[in-house]
GROMACS .gro file of C-alpha atoms in nm:
model
   92
    1MET     CA    1  -0.006  -0.007   0.003
    2LYS     CA    2   0.129   0.360  -0.060
    3GLN     CA    3   0.010   0.700  -0.136
    4LEU     CA    4  -0.005   0.819  -0.496
    5ILE     CA    5  -0.015   1.198  -0.539
    6ILE     CA    6  -0.170   1.307  -0.874
    7HIS     CA    7  -0.123   1.638  -0.998
    8GLY     CA    8  -0.432   1.735  -1.213
    9ASP     CA    9  -0.782   1.539  -1.244
   10PRO     CA   10  -0.789   1.211  -1.466
   11GLY     CA   11  -1.114   1.172  -1.349
   12ILE     CA   12  -1.109   0.873  -1.103
   13ARG     CA   13  -1.327   0.808  -0.798
   14ASN     CA   14  -1.269   0.538  -0.520
   15GLY     CA   15  -1.255   0.213  -0.683
   16ALA     CA   16  -1.065   0.327  -0.983
   17ILE     CA   17  -0.775   0.090  -1.130
   18VAL     CA   18  -0.494   0.321  -1.268
   19ARG     CA   19  -0.175   0.224  -1.440
   20TYR     CA   20   0.141   0.465  -1.402
   21GLU     CA   21   0.510   0.438  -1.412
   22GLY     CA   22   0.641   0.487  -1.061
   23ASP     CA   23   1.007   0.420  -0.895
   24GLU     CA   24   0.955   0.051  -0.936
   25GLY     CA   25   0.848   0.036  -1.272
   26ASP     CA   26   0.497   0.020  -1.435
   27SER     CA   27   0.223  -0.042  -1.138
   28GLU     CA   28  -0.129  -0.115  -1.187
   29VAL     CA   29  -0.299  -0.037  -0.875
   30VAL     CA   30  -0.664   0.034  -0.731
   31CYS     CA   31  -0.737   0.351  -0.524
   32PHE     CA   32  -0.885   0.283  -0.193
   33GLY     CA   33  -0.966   0.613  -0.081
   34ILE     CA   34  -0.935   0.964  -0.245
   35ASN     CA   35  -0.848   1.317  -0.092
   36ARG     CA   36  -0.903   1.611  -0.341
   37ASN     CA   37  -0.691   1.895  -0.257
   38GLY     CA   38  -0.655   2.242  -0.396
   39GLU     CA   39  -0.990   2.303  -0.507
   40TYR     CA   40  -1.056   2.640  -0.347
   41HIS     CA   41  -0.683   2.734  -0.220
   42GLY     CA   42  -0.375   2.603  -0.327
   43PRO     CA   43  -0.196   2.522  -0.655
   44ASP     CA   44  -0.306   2.631  -1.005
   45ARG     CA   45  -0.442   2.286  -1.034
   46VAL     CA   46  -0.615   2.015  -0.835
   47GLN     CA   47  -0.409   1.723  -0.669
   48LEU     CA   48  -0.550   1.407  -0.576
   49TRP     CA   49  -0.419   1.231  -0.289
   50CYS     CA   50  -0.486   0.863  -0.320
   51THR     CA   51  -0.419   0.589  -0.100
   52VAL     CA   52  -0.371   0.296  -0.344
   53GLY     CA   53  -0.278  -0.092  -0.357
   54SER     CA   54  -0.340  -0.403  -0.462
   55GLU     CA   55  -0.685  -0.597  -0.450
   56ASP     CA   56  -0.501  -0.817  -0.174
   57GLU     CA   57  -0.461  -0.522   0.046
   58TYR     CA   58  -0.822  -0.362   0.067
   59GLU     CA   59  -0.910  -0.539   0.366
   60ASP     CA   60  -0.619  -0.393   0.547
   61TYR     CA   61  -0.706  -0.045   0.428
   62GLU     CA   62  -1.092  -0.123   0.569
   63LYS     CA   63  -0.973  -0.214   0.911
   64ARG     CA   64  -0.692   0.080   0.936
   65ASN     CA   65  -0.418  -0.197   0.965
   66PHE     CA   66  -0.151   0.052   0.830
   67THR     CA   67   0.005   0.410   0.949
   68PRO     CA   68  -0.084   0.649   0.691
   69HIS     CA   69   0.227   0.866   0.759
   70PHE     CA   70   0.475   0.601   0.692
   71LEU     CA   71   0.335   0.503   0.344
   72ASP     CA   72   0.585   0.542   0.055
   73VAL     CA   73   0.485   0.802  -0.174
   74ASP     CA   74   0.465   0.834  -0.564
   75ARG     CA   75   0.401   1.149  -0.762
   76VAL     CA   76   0.262   1.162  -1.098
   77ASP     CA   77   0.113   1.405  -1.336
   78ALA     CA   78  -0.241   1.331  -1.453
   79ASP     CA   79  -0.132   1.305  -1.809
   80ASP     CA   80   0.084   1.003  -1.697
   81VAL     CA   81  -0.186   0.793  -1.552
   82GLU     CA   82  -0.345   0.562  -1.760
   83VAL     CA   83  -0.720   0.484  -1.620
   84VAL     CA   84  -0.815   0.108  -1.663
   85ARG     CA   85  -1.111   0.131  -1.471
   86ALA     CA   86  -1.278   0.486  -1.365
   87LYS     CA   87  -1.443   0.409  -1.041
   88SER     CA   88  -1.603   0.090  -0.885
   89ASP     CA   89  -1.939  -0.076  -0.994
   90LEU     CA   90  -2.106   0.058  -0.672
   91ALA     CA   91  -1.982   0.446  -0.681
   92VAL     CA   92  -2.218   0.702  -0.789
   0.00000   0.00000   0.00000
C-alpha cells in the first residue's frame, strides 16, 4: 500500500484502477481512498491524494491496519496516468 499524489484530475473516483510508471516501474493499482486538495485555495491545479494498493490489501485498508504517515509516496501528473477503470461498480 502507498500514497499516490496525482497533479491534475484524470477523472477517477474510489475503486478506480490506474496504471502509472513509478519508481518501481510500471504499476497497476486500485484507489482505495481519494482526497481532493487545492480546489479553492492552493496550487494552480487540483491534486488527488490517493491511498492505493493491490486488491489483496483492501481488507487492511478497511480495518485501518496501516500507518498513513509511513506509506511510500509516488507523484505523477494526470497525463501520465492510464485509467483502466474510472470508478468501482458501486460508485455514484
